[in-house]
């Protein structure tokens, strides 16, 4: 139990009157990759976005239940969303680098936090870009616009940007669905390299991707968590009939 | 019944015709103004003060007044418009308060400028005792400019994708940091374009200024930069006829022998300045965007 870094208990989420999450109980151990899978509209992205309070941006959302990050209640009135999002970073489906240079993109969080030491910033840029496995491709044009990069490179710069703030948890919302297969596999490699140092939670539509990279897989359907287990078990020997039907492509 | 192909041809022909007509009218207007005005232009005309009865007067003071008034009006209206636009687009929830504000902005932007001028006269000139002055004029222009500028800045913010906002917030930036450090820099080129275009409109405005900044242009001493001296170009409390007002004035009651020539010359200067604003807006906007994105 002591290894658990993030816990959700009886989490309900409503868009107006519509119940989108119907009581999710799901815990995450520190380090490793967990994949959230399920058909479209099953609530997996919605669930992911409750974990760093990105759903706060949508009007009319009501959330009940508890989410705890290291015993800190994320939805307590005193919770500081800015601090939370520094520790629980997020990468989106559509690569969204800022329209600045690659260098500026990576250090943006730090610079705004007040870090001015040039050497330290340089070191962070290199380390983050290396971790995101994009350093070799961009090291010679760090001061050119990030928008000039390919989609896959942009996405890895976005990952580097999150790493630079040194979060403990990284949430990824279908990080490869807007990318071509080559770029996707580079992102997968990146994530596999990061799994020893970070707790990674990724939503994916791509079952092969889940089976390739995830240590654990959680299957969502109709706003409920159907099953969560070691990835191998989910794919080879699921406990629930629904999971088996989905995995074997009988629906979804 | 025509067959679809002919129908299509007729429709396209009509549209081309209408578009061509608009362009033609514009070119004819521009051409007339420039052809009759350009020959009047000289260094003397652009710098000399106007003369009331004799020929050979220039528009130097008026030209200077136009720019000074424009800058003052922009200094007042830009921060307010920026704040209003950021509030409306980035912070405000959609409720009756914001609906009311938006409606108010719409109404304000459709007010005839002469009404704005008369309001400015009653309120700034008379009530607040600012007199016919640059300051009264700048406030009136602010009223005239604020709704347009607010809307244009709001549109600029709208062009920045939501994913940028999410990206900023997800990095642990506060809402304010996201707006000021991510959204605004990204929106700068398009905001700048909007500002310059509205500057062009303000520059050419006459009706709102006749009753606020006044119709006289006292001689200025361009060596005296103490804003408290009445002949100083910087004094905001002096009456200041602008170029657009000058044109109106000459045509309605000018008694100098070369009134027609001065009016043509002033019109040409005005049109050239506004054209310049427009081209500058396009050029700077594009360049800045390129520099910021190097795309």
Short mmCIF file of C-alpha atoms in Angstrom, two decimals:
data_model
loop_
_atom_site.label_atom_id
_atom_site.label_comp_id
_atom_site.label_asym_id
_atom_site.label_seq_id
_atom_site.Cartn_x
_atom_site.Cartn_y
_atom_site.Cartn_z
CA UNK A 1 0.00 0.00 0.00
CA UNK A 2 2.77 2.41 0.82
CA UNK A 3 3.88 2.45 -2.79
CA UNK A 4 0.60 3.95 -3.98
CA UNK A 5 1.11 7.49 -5.19
CA UNK A 6 -2.35 8.28 -6.49
CA UNK A 7 -5.68 6.90 -5.31
CA UNK A 8 -9.22 7.49 -6.49
CA UNK A 9 -12.22 6.45 -4.43
CA UNK A 10 -15.82 6.36 -5.54
CA UNK A 11 -15.22 9.05 -8.15
CA UNK A 12 -18.34 10.35 -9.85
CA UNK A 13 -18.35 13.06 -12.49
CA UNK A 14 -21.39 14.74 -13.98
CA UNK A 15 -21.61 16.96 -17.04
CA UNK A 16 -24.75 18.83 -15.98
CA UNK A 17 -27.17 15.96 -15.23
CA UNK A 18 -25.33 13.36 -17.24
CA UNK A 19 -23.23 10.99 -15.20
CA UNK A 20 -20.00 10.40 -17.09
CA UNK A 21 -18.05 8.57 -14.38
CA UNK A 22 -20.02 6.21 -12.19
CA UNK A 23 -17.94 5.57 -9.14
CA UNK A 24 -14.37 4.81 -10.13
CA UNK A 25 -12.03 3.13 -7.63
CA UNK A 26 -8.55 2.98 -9.06
CA UNK A 27 -5.11 3.31 -7.50
CA UNK A 28 -1.70 3.81 -9.04
CA UNK A 29 1.65 2.63 -7.73
CA UNK A 30 4.66 4.89 -8.07
CA UNK A 31 6.58 4.43 -11.36
CA UNK A 32 5.57 2.41 -14.38
CA UNK A 33 3.03 2.84 -17.13
CA UNK A 34 -0.69 2.33 -16.79
CA UNK A 35 -2.82 2.38 -19.94
CA UNK A 36 -6.48 3.33 -19.86
CA UNK A 37 -8.41 1.68 -22.67
CA UNK A 38 -12.04 1.44 -23.70
CA UNK A 39 -14.46 2.45 -26.44
CA UNK A 40 -15.03 6.11 -27.32
CA UNK A 41 -17.11 7.93 -24.76
CA UNK A 42 -16.38 5.40 -22.02
CA UNK A 43 -14.99 8.10 -19.73
CA UNK A 44 -11.29 7.26 -19.84
CA UNK A 45 -10.20 10.72 -20.99
CA UNK A 46 -12.62 12.36 -18.60
CA UNK A 47 -11.15 10.27 -15.81
CA UNK A 48 -7.59 11.20 -16.80
CA UNK A 49 -8.45 14.89 -16.76
CA UNK A 50 -9.85 14.68 -13.23
CA UNK A 51 -6.37 13.64 -12.04
CA UNK A 52 -4.84 17.08 -12.57
CA UNK A 53 -8.11 18.99 -12.40
CA UNK A 54 -8.19 19.93 -16.08
CA UNK A 55 -11.95 19.39 -15.97
CA UNK A 56 -12.14 22.55 -13.87
CA UNK A 57 -11.99 24.43 -17.15
CA UNK A 58 -15.31 23.00 -18.34
CA UNK A 59 -18.39 24.71 -16.96
CA UNK A 60 -21.14 22.64 -15.36
CA UNK A 61 -18.95 19.79 -14.19
CA UNK A 62 -19.65 18.28 -10.77
CA UNK A 63 -17.23 15.87 -9.18
CA UNK A 64 -17.76 13.77 -6.06
CA UNK A 65 -15.50 11.22 -4.40
CA UNK A 66 -11.87 11.47 -3.40
CA UNK A 67 -8.64 11.66 -5.34
CA UNK A 68 -5.51 11.63 -3.27
CA UNK A 69 -1.99 12.35 -4.44
CA UNK A 70 0.37 11.17 -1.69
CA UNK A 71 -2.34 11.62 0.96
CA UNK A 72 -3.14 15.13 -0.29
CA UNK A 73 -6.78 15.55 -1.31
CA UNK A 74 -6.72 17.06 -4.82
CA UNK A 75 -10.25 18.40 -4.47
CA UNK A 76 -9.93 19.82 -0.98
CA UNK A 77 -10.95 23.50 -0.88
CA UNK A 78 -7.38 24.38 0.06
CA UNK A 79 -5.86 22.45 -2.85
CA UNK A 80 -3.68 24.56 -5.13
CA UNK A 81 -4.33 23.61 -8.77
CA UNK A 82 -1.16 25.35 -9.91
CA UNK A 83 0.97 23.25 -7.54
CA UNK A 84 -0.96 20.10 -8.43
CA UNK A 85 -0.34 20.57 -12.14
CA UNK A 86 3.36 21.06 -11.54
CA UNK A 87 3.51 17.64 -9.90
CA UNK A 88 1.03 16.00 -12.22
CA UNK A 89 1.89 17.10 -15.75
CA UNK A 90 -0.09 16.44 -18.89
CA UNK A 91 0.52 15.81 -22.58
CA UNK A 92 -2.36 16.23 -24.99
CA UNK A 93 -3.66 14.46 -28.07
CA UNK A 94 -2.80 17.34 -30.37
CA UNK A 95 0.84 18.44 -30.01
CA UNK A 96 0.53 21.97 -28.62
CA UNK A 97 3.96 23.59 -28.47
CA UNK A 98 3.85 27.32 -27.79
CA UNK A 99 4.70 29.47 -30.81
CA UNK A 100 8.19 30.12 -29.47
CA UNK A 101 11.58 28.52 -29.91
CA UNK A 102 12.20 24.92 -28.86
CA UNK A 103 14.44 26.14 -26.07
CA UNK A 104 11.82 28.55 -24.74
CA UNK A 105 9.14 25.89 -24.93
CA UNK A 106 11.09 23.53 -22.72
CA UNK A 107 12.07 26.04 -20.05
CA UNK A 108 8.79 27.94 -20.04
CA UNK A 109 7.55 26.54 -16.76
CA UNK A 110 10.88 27.08 -15.01
CA UNK A 111 11.42 30.55 -16.36
CA UNK A 112 8.01 31.69 -15.18
CA UNK A 113 8.74 30.12 -11.81
CA UNK A 114 11.64 32.59 -11.68
CA UNK A 115 14.67 30.49 -12.64
CA UNK A 116 17.25 32.76 -14.33
CA UNK A 117 20.53 30.86 -14.10
CA UNK A 118 21.47 30.34 -17.74
CA UNK A 119 23.67 27.31 -17.10
CA UNK A 120 21.00 25.60 -15.10
CA UNK A 121 18.38 26.30 -17.77
CA UNK A 122 20.68 25.00 -20.49
CA UNK A 123 21.23 21.84 -18.47
CA UNK A 124 17.52 21.33 -17.95
CA UNK A 125 16.81 21.81 -21.65
CA UNK A 126 19.37 19.22 -22.64
CA UNK A 127 18.33 16.73 -19.96
CA UNK A 128 14.62 17.05 -20.72
CA UNK A 129 15.07 16.80 -24.47
CA UNK A 130 17.34 13.78 -24.02
CA UNK A 131 14.79 12.12 -21.76
CA UNK A 132 12.13 12.79 -24.34
CA UNK A 133 14.41 11.23 -26.97
CA UNK A 134 14.36 14.22 -29.27
CA UNK A 135 17.66 15.89 -28.33
CA UNK A 136 19.69 14.58 -31.28
CA UNK A 137 17.11 15.83 -33.75
CA UNK A 138 16.76 19.35 -32.38
CA UNK A 139 20.04 20.15 -30.63
CA UNK A 140 21.34 22.19 -33.58
CA UNK A 141 18.31 24.43 -33.83
CA UNK A 142 17.15 24.95 -30.28
CA UNK A 143 16.44 28.59 -30.97
CA UNK A 144 14.20 28.00 -33.93
CA UNK A 145 10.45 27.84 -33.65
CA UNK A 146 8.98 24.65 -32.27
CA UNK A 147 6.18 25.00 -34.81
CA UNK A 148 8.62 24.20 -37.62
CA UNK A 149 9.10 20.65 -36.26
CA UNK A 150 7.18 17.59 -37.42
CA UNK A 151 4.16 16.49 -35.41
CA UNK A 152 6.08 13.68 -33.70
CA UNK A 153 8.97 15.97 -32.78
CA UNK A 154 6.52 18.57 -31.50
CA UNK A 155 4.89 15.96 -29.29
CA UNK A 156 8.26 14.90 -27.86
CA UNK A 157 9.13 18.56 -27.22
CA UNK A 158 5.81 18.80 -25.37
CA UNK A 159 6.84 15.79 -23.30
CA UNK A 160 10.21 17.46 -22.62
CA UNK A 161 8.37 20.60 -21.60
CA UNK A 162 6.46 18.64 -19.00
CA UNK A 163 9.60 16.82 -17.81
CA UNK A 164 11.41 20.12 -17.29
CA UNK A 165 9.03 21.01 -14.48
CA UNK A 166 10.00 17.66 -12.87
CA UNK A 167 6.56 16.24 -12.16
CA UNK A 168 6.06 12.92 -10.41
CA UNK A 169 3.16 11.84 -12.56
CA UNK A 170 2.72 12.34 -16.29
CA UNK A 171 -0.74 12.06 -17.81
CA UNK A 172 -1.00 11.48 -21.53
CA UNK A 173 -4.30 11.88 -23.37
CA UNK A 174 -3.99 9.76 -26.54
CA UNK A 175 -0.52 11.17 -27.20
CA UNK A 176 0.00 9.35 -30.50
CA UNK A 177 -3.42 9.38 -32.12
CA UNK A 178 -2.60 12.45 -34.22
CA UNK A 179 0.76 11.02 -35.32
CA UNK A 180 2.03 8.71 -38.05
CA UNK A 181 3.22 5.18 -37.10
CA UNK A 182 6.93 6.04 -37.09
CA UNK A 183 6.43 9.03 -34.79
CA UNK A 184 4.10 6.94 -32.64
CA UNK A 185 6.72 4.29 -32.11
CA UNK A 186 9.27 6.95 -31.18
CA UNK A 187 6.88 8.27 -28.55
CA UNK A 188 6.40 4.74 -27.26
CA UNK A 189 10.16 4.31 -26.94
CA UNK A 190 10.32 7.60 -25.09
CA UNK A 191 7.66 6.48 -22.65
CA UNK A 192 9.38 3.13 -22.07
CA UNK A 193 12.56 5.00 -21.15
CA UNK A 194 10.68 7.18 -18.72
CA UNK A 195 8.77 4.44 -16.92
CA UNK A 196 11.52 3.82 -14.36
CA UNK A 197 11.50 7.41 -13.16
CA UNK A 198 7.93 8.57 -13.51
CA UNK A 199 4.42 7.39 -12.91
CA UNK A 200 2.86 7.44 -16.35
CA UNK A 201 -0.84 7.17 -17.06
CA UNK A 202 -1.82 7.14 -20.70
CA UNK A 203 -5.15 6.96 -22.46
CA UNK A 204 -4.98 5.12 -25.75
CA UNK A 205 -7.28 3.86 -28.46
CA UNK A 206 -4.58 1.63 -29.76
CA UNK A 207 -4.74 -1.76 -28.07
CA UNK A 208 -1.42 -2.90 -29.51
CA UNK A 209 0.17 0.18 -28.04
CA UNK A 210 -1.26 -0.64 -24.61
CA UNK A 211 0.02 -4.18 -24.85
CA UNK A 212 3.47 -3.01 -25.97
CA UNK A 213 4.18 -0.37 -23.37
CA UNK A 214 1.87 -0.67 -20.36
CA UNK A 215 2.71 -2.49 -17.16
CA UNK A 216 -0.89 -2.30 -16.10
CA UNK A 217 -4.04 -1.79 -18.14
CA UNK A 218 -7.43 -0.53 -17.00
CA UNK A 219 -10.53 -1.17 -19.12
CA UNK A 220 -13.32 1.42 -18.96
CA UNK A 221 -16.81 1.11 -20.33
CA UNK A 222 -19.89 3.32 -20.03
CA UNK A 223 -18.33 5.39 -17.29
CA UNK A 224 -17.32 2.42 -15.19
CA UNK A 225 -14.02 0.72 -14.55
CA UNK A 226 -14.62 -2.82 -15.69
CA UNK A 227 -11.28 -4.32 -14.88
CA UNK A 228 -7.70 -3.42 -14.05
CA UNK A 229 -4.80 -5.83 -13.96
CA UNK A 230 -1.32 -6.56 -15.27
CA UNK A 231 -1.39 -5.88 -18.99
CA UNK A 232 -0.53 -9.48 -19.75
CA UNK A 233 -3.56 -10.72 -17.83
CA UNK A 234 -5.91 -8.22 -19.42
CA UNK A 235 -4.90 -9.30 -22.90
CA UNK A 236 -4.32 -13.02 -22.34
CA UNK A 237 -6.70 -13.89 -19.60
CA UNK A 238 -9.25 -11.18 -18.77
CA UNK A 239 -11.52 -11.82 -15.81
CA UNK A 240 -14.55 -10.11 -17.31
CA UNK A 241 -16.52 -11.11 -20.38
CA UNK A 242 -16.81 -7.44 -21.48
CA UNK A 243 -13.06 -7.05 -21.44
CA UNK A 244 -12.58 -10.16 -23.49
CA UNK A 245 -15.17 -9.02 -26.04
CA UNK A 246 -13.49 -5.63 -26.39
CA UNK A 247 -9.96 -7.02 -26.61
CA UNK A 248 -10.95 -9.54 -29.22
CA UNK A 249 -12.65 -6.83 -31.28
CA UNK A 250 -16.21 -8.00 -30.88
CA UNK A 251 -17.27 -4.38 -30.31
CA UNK A 252 -15.79 -0.95 -29.84
CA UNK B 1 -35.09 27.41 -67.81
CA UNK B 2 -31.35 27.95 -68.13
CA UNK B 3 -29.15 24.93 -67.78
CA UNK B 4 -26.96 24.83 -64.66
CA UNK B 5 -23.81 25.63 -66.60
CA UNK B 6 -25.18 28.88 -68.04
CA UNK B 7 -26.70 29.71 -64.67
CA UNK B 8 -23.31 29.30 -63.08
CA UNK B 9 -21.68 31.50 -65.69
CA UNK B 10 -24.27 34.24 -65.24
CA UNK B 11 -23.89 34.13 -61.45
CA UNK B 12 -20.11 34.30 -61.58
CA UNK B 13 -20.27 37.07 -64.16
CA UNK B 14 -22.59 39.12 -61.95
CA UNK B 15 -20.37 38.64 -58.90
CA UNK B 16 -17.27 39.66 -60.84
CA UNK B 17 -19.17 42.67 -62.11
CA UNK B 18 -20.21 43.78 -58.63
CA UNK B 19 -16.73 43.24 -57.18
CA UNK B 20 -15.20 45.07 -60.12
CA UNK B 21 -17.57 47.98 -59.63
CA UNK B 22 -16.56 48.31 -55.98
CA UNK B 23 -12.88 48.28 -56.87
CA UNK B 24 -13.49 50.76 -59.65
CA UNK B 25 -15.29 53.21 -57.35
CA UNK B 26 -12.50 52.92 -54.79
CA UNK B 27 -9.81 53.48 -57.42
CA UNK B 28 -11.69 56.43 -58.88
CA UNK B 29 -12.00 58.04 -55.45
CA UNK B 30 -8.37 57.42 -54.56
CA UNK B 31 -7.27 58.56 -57.99
CA UNK B 32 -9.28 61.77 -57.82
CA UNK B 33 -7.96 62.63 -54.36
CA UNK B 34 -4.37 61.86 -55.24
CA UNK B 35 -4.40 63.49 -58.68
CA UNK B 36 -5.85 66.72 -57.34
CA UNK B 37 -3.93 66.60 -54.06
CA UNK B 38 -0.44 65.35 -54.82
CA UNK B 39 0.64 68.42 -56.84
CA UNK B 40 -0.03 70.59 -53.77
CA UNK B 41 2.33 68.61 -51.56
CA UNK B 42 5.68 70.09 -50.69
CA UNK B 43 7.90 70.24 -47.65
CA UNK B 44 6.56 73.72 -47.03
CA UNK B 45 2.94 72.53 -47.17
CA UNK B 46 3.63 69.69 -44.72
CA UNK B 47 5.42 71.82 -42.16
CA UNK B 48 4.17 75.42 -42.38
CA UNK B 49 1.34 76.64 -40.15
CA UNK B 50 -2.01 77.43 -41.73
CA UNK B 51 -2.96 80.94 -42.81
CA UNK B 52 -6.45 82.31 -42.24
CA UNK B 53 -6.77 84.87 -45.06
CA UNK B 54 -3.70 84.66 -47.26
CA UNK B 55 -2.59 81.99 -49.65
CA UNK B 56 0.45 79.81 -49.09
CA UNK B 57 -0.54 78.28 -45.74
CA UNK B 58 0.43 74.73 -44.78
CA UNK B 59 -0.91 71.98 -42.54
CA UNK B 60 2.12 71.40 -40.31
CA UNK B 61 0.33 72.08 -37.05
CA UNK B 62 -2.73 70.10 -38.06
CA UNK B 63 -0.62 67.14 -39.10
CA UNK B 64 1.26 67.23 -35.82
CA UNK B 65 -2.01 67.56 -33.88
CA UNK B 66 -3.47 64.54 -35.66
CA UNK B 67 -0.55 62.36 -34.61
CA UNK B 68 -0.40 63.70 -31.06
CA UNK B 69 -4.12 63.18 -30.59
CA UNK B 70 -3.89 59.72 -32.07
CA UNK B 71 -1.10 58.74 -29.70
CA UNK B 72 -2.90 60.13 -26.65
CA UNK B 73 -6.16 58.45 -27.62
CA UNK B 74 -4.34 55.14 -28.13
CA UNK B 75 -2.50 55.47 -24.82
CA UNK B 76 -5.84 55.85 -23.06
CA UNK B 77 -7.91 53.37 -25.01
CA UNK B 78 -5.47 50.52 -25.59
CA UNK B 79 -4.94 49.47 -21.94
CA UNK B 80 -8.67 49.65 -21.27
CA UNK B 81 -9.54 47.72 -24.40
CA UNK B 82 -6.88 45.11 -23.66
CA UNK B 83 -8.14 44.64 -20.12
CA UNK B 84 -11.74 44.46 -21.24
CA UNK B 85 -10.97 41.97 -23.99
CA UNK B 86 -8.93 39.73 -21.67
CA UNK B 87 -11.67 39.83 -19.08
CA UNK B 88 -14.41 39.10 -21.58
CA UNK B 89 -12.66 36.31 -23.42
CA UNK B 90 -10.40 34.67 -20.85
CA UNK B 91 -12.19 35.11 -17.56
CA UNK B 92 -15.85 36.07 -17.84
CA UNK B 93 -18.46 33.35 -17.66
CA UNK B 94 -21.32 33.47 -20.10
CA UNK B 95 -24.05 35.10 -18.06
CA UNK B 96 -26.25 38.15 -18.16
CA UNK B 97 -23.47 40.46 -17.00
CA UNK B 98 -21.20 39.64 -19.90
CA UNK B 99 -24.14 39.64 -22.31
CA UNK B 100 -24.96 43.15 -21.11
CA UNK B 101 -21.35 44.28 -21.53
CA UNK B 102 -21.19 42.84 -25.03
CA UNK B 103 -24.46 44.50 -26.00
CA UNK B 104 -23.19 47.79 -24.60
CA UNK B 105 -20.03 47.45 -26.70
CA UNK B 106 -22.10 46.71 -29.81
CA UNK B 107 -24.25 49.78 -29.23
CA UNK B 108 -21.26 51.97 -28.46
CA UNK B 109 -19.56 50.87 -31.67
CA UNK B 110 -22.59 51.75 -33.76
CA UNK B 111 -23.04 55.25 -32.31
CA UNK B 112 -22.65 57.92 -34.99
CA UNK B 113 -19.38 59.70 -34.28
CA UNK B 114 -21.05 63.10 -34.25
CA UNK B 115 -23.12 61.90 -31.28
CA UNK B 116 -19.92 60.84 -29.54
CA UNK B 117 -18.56 64.31 -30.32
CA UNK B 118 -21.58 66.09 -28.86
CA UNK B 119 -21.47 63.92 -25.78
CA UNK B 120 -17.77 64.71 -25.45
CA UNK B 121 -18.57 68.41 -25.78
CA UNK B 122 -21.22 68.34 -23.04
CA UNK B 123 -19.31 66.09 -20.69
CA UNK B 124 -15.57 66.76 -21.10
CA UNK B 125 -15.54 70.25 -22.54
CA UNK B 126 -18.36 71.79 -20.51
CA UNK B 127 -19.02 69.65 -17.46
CA UNK B 128 -15.45 68.68 -16.62
CA UNK B 129 -14.22 72.08 -17.84
CA UNK B 130 -11.48 70.64 -19.98
CA UNK B 131 -12.34 73.17 -22.66
CA UNK B 132 -11.65 72.61 -26.35
CA UNK B 133 -8.48 70.67 -25.85
CA UNK B 134 -6.43 67.73 -27.00
CA UNK B 135 -7.42 65.95 -23.82
CA UNK B 136 -11.16 66.37 -24.49
CA UNK B 137 -10.55 65.15 -28.02
CA UNK B 138 -8.55 62.16 -26.81
CA UNK B 139 -11.33 61.14 -24.42
CA UNK B 140 -13.94 61.47 -27.15
CA UNK B 141 -11.80 59.37 -29.47
CA UNK B 142 -11.43 56.82 -26.68
CA UNK B 143 -15.20 56.45 -26.59
CA UNK B 144 -15.22 56.10 -30.33
CA UNK B 145 -12.30 53.69 -30.44
CA UNK B 146 -12.82 51.55 -27.35
CA UNK B 147 -15.58 49.27 -28.64
CA UNK B 148 -13.83 48.63 -31.95
CA UNK B 149 -10.50 47.94 -30.32
CA UNK B 150 -12.00 45.71 -27.63
CA UNK B 151 -13.73 43.65 -30.25
CA UNK B 152 -10.64 43.36 -32.41
CA UNK B 153 -8.47 42.28 -29.46
CA UNK B 154 -11.09 39.78 -28.38
CA UNK B 155 -11.08 38.35 -31.91
CA UNK B 156 -7.29 38.11 -31.74
CA UNK B 157 -7.51 36.13 -28.49
CA UNK B 158 -10.11 33.88 -30.08
CA UNK B 159 -7.69 32.85 -32.81
CA UNK B 160 -5.36 31.29 -30.22
CA UNK B 161 -6.24 27.63 -29.89
CA UNK B 162 -7.67 26.27 -26.63
CA UNK B 163 -4.92 23.65 -26.62
CA UNK B 164 -2.46 26.49 -25.94
CA UNK B 165 -4.39 27.46 -22.83
CA UNK B 166 -4.54 23.84 -21.71
CA UNK B 167 -0.83 23.49 -22.39
CA UNK B 168 -0.03 26.45 -20.17
CA UNK B 169 -2.30 25.38 -17.35
CA UNK B 170 -1.08 21.79 -17.51
CA UNK B 171 2.46 23.06 -16.97
CA UNK B 172 1.41 24.50 -13.65
CA UNK B 173 1.05 28.07 -14.83
CA UNK B 174 -1.70 30.07 -13.22
CA UNK B 175 -4.51 31.39 -15.35
CA UNK B 176 -2.95 34.85 -15.33
CA UNK B 177 0.48 33.51 -16.27
CA UNK B 178 -1.08 31.51 -19.08
CA UNK B 179 -2.79 34.62 -20.43
CA UNK B 180 0.16 36.98 -20.11
CA UNK B 181 3.00 34.62 -20.96
CA UNK B 182 1.48 32.27 -23.51
CA UNK B 183 -1.70 33.68 -25.02
CA UNK B 184 -0.80 37.36 -25.34
CA UNK B 185 2.64 36.82 -26.92
CA UNK B 186 1.03 34.46 -29.41
CA UNK B 187 -1.68 37.00 -30.16
CA UNK B 188 0.64 40.01 -30.49
CA UNK B 189 0.83 40.09 -34.30
CA UNK B 190 -2.91 40.05 -34.74
CA UNK B 191 -3.48 42.51 -31.88
CA UNK B 192 -0.95 44.85 -33.47
CA UNK B 193 -2.74 44.65 -36.80
CA UNK B 194 -6.00 45.53 -35.09
CA UNK B 195 -4.43 48.47 -33.27
CA UNK B 196 -2.93 49.96 -36.44
CA UNK B 197 -6.14 49.54 -38.40
CA UNK B 198 -8.14 51.26 -35.67
CA UNK B 199 -5.45 53.96 -35.60
CA UNK B 200 -6.26 54.62 -39.23
CA UNK B 201 -9.92 55.12 -38.37
CA UNK B 202 -9.10 57.41 -35.46
CA UNK B 203 -6.68 59.39 -37.61
CA UNK B 204 -9.36 60.16 -40.16
CA UNK B 205 -12.08 60.98 -37.64
CA UNK B 206 -13.50 64.50 -37.82
CA UNK B 207 -17.03 64.63 -36.42
CA UNK B 208 -16.08 63.47 -32.93
CA UNK B 209 -13.35 66.12 -32.73
CA UNK B 210 -15.07 69.25 -34.03
CA UNK B 211 -16.77 69.83 -30.68
CA UNK B 212 -14.04 68.44 -28.43
CA UNK B 213 -10.55 69.18 -29.72
CA UNK B 214 -11.79 72.35 -31.35
CA UNK B 215 -11.45 73.94 -34.76
CA UNK B 216 -8.50 76.19 -34.21
CA UNK B 217 -4.81 75.42 -34.39
CA UNK B 218 -2.82 77.99 -32.45
CA UNK B 219 0.74 78.30 -33.62
CA UNK B 220 3.15 75.95 -31.89
CA UNK B 221 6.66 76.63 -30.79
CA UNK B 222 8.50 73.45 -31.65
CA UNK B 223 11.44 74.41 -29.48
CA UNK B 224 9.36 74.50 -26.32
CA UNK B 225 8.74 71.02 -24.94
CA UNK B 226 7.43 72.02 -21.54
CA UNK B 227 3.89 70.60 -21.54
CA UNK B 228 2.65 73.39 -19.25
CA UNK B 229 3.36 76.17 -21.75
CA UNK B 230 0.43 77.04 -23.96
CA UNK B 231 2.45 77.11 -27.16
CA UNK B 232 4.23 73.85 -26.41
CA UNK B 233 3.39 71.03 -28.83
CA UNK B 234 3.05 68.72 -25.81
CA UNK B 235 0.48 70.82 -23.96
CA UNK B 236 -2.64 68.63 -23.80
CA UNK B 237 -4.90 71.49 -22.74
CA UNK B 238 -4.63 73.55 -25.90
CA UNK B 239 -7.22 73.47 -28.68
CA UNK B 240 -6.00 71.38 -31.56
CA UNK B 241 -7.55 71.22 -34.98
CA UNK B 242 -6.59 68.00 -36.73
CA UNK B 243 -6.09 67.35 -40.40
CA UNK B 244 -9.54 65.80 -40.89
CA UNK B 245 -11.21 68.69 -39.07
CA UNK B 246 -9.14 71.12 -41.11
CA UNK B 247 -10.49 69.67 -44.34
CA UNK B 248 -14.05 69.99 -43.09
CA UNK B 249 -13.39 73.54 -41.88
CA UNK B 250 -11.82 74.80 -45.08
CA UNK B 251 -14.59 73.37 -47.18
CA UNK B 252 -17.35 74.84 -45.06
CA UNK B 253 -15.93 78.25 -44.23
CA UNK B 254 -12.43 78.65 -45.66
CA UNK B 255 -11.80 82.15 -46.96
CA UNK B 256 -8.18 81.89 -48.00
CA UNK B 257 -7.73 82.24 -51.77
CA UNK B 258 -6.11 78.80 -52.14
CA UNK B 259 -8.71 76.98 -49.99
CA UNK B 260 -9.44 74.41 -52.67
CA UNK B 261 -5.78 73.56 -53.15
CA UNK B 262 -5.17 73.24 -49.42
CA UNK B 263 -8.22 71.05 -49.02
CA UNK B 264 -7.06 68.77 -51.86
CA UNK B 265 -3.55 68.61 -50.46
CA UNK B 266 -4.78 67.82 -46.95
CA UNK B 267 -7.06 65.08 -48.28
CA UNK B 268 -4.14 63.53 -50.12
CA UNK B 269 -2.02 63.60 -46.96
CA UNK B 270 -4.83 62.04 -44.95
CA UNK B 271 -5.45 59.29 -47.48
CA UNK B 272 -1.74 58.57 -47.79
CA UNK B 273 -1.36 58.35 -44.02
CA UNK B 274 -4.26 55.92 -43.74
CA UNK B 275 -2.98 53.82 -46.63
CA UNK B 276 0.37 53.78 -44.88
CA UNK B 277 -1.27 52.56 -41.68
CA UNK B 278 -2.98 49.76 -43.56
CA UNK B 279 0.14 48.58 -45.32
CA UNK B 280 2.17 48.88 -42.12
CA UNK B 281 -0.44 46.76 -40.33
CA UNK B 282 -0.19 44.01 -42.90
CA UNK B 283 3.56 44.12 -43.12
CA UNK B 284 4.30 44.29 -39.39
CA UNK B 285 1.67 41.69 -38.56
CA UNK B 286 3.11 39.23 -41.04
CA UNK B 287 6.69 39.92 -40.03
CA UNK B 288 6.03 39.60 -36.33
CA UNK B 289 4.11 36.40 -36.86
CA UNK B 290 6.98 35.00 -38.87
CA UNK B 291 9.49 36.01 -36.27
CA UNK B 292 7.50 34.57 -33.41
CA UNK B 293 6.70 31.31 -35.13
CA UNK B 294 9.39 31.12 -37.84
CA UNK B 295 6.86 29.06 -39.74
#
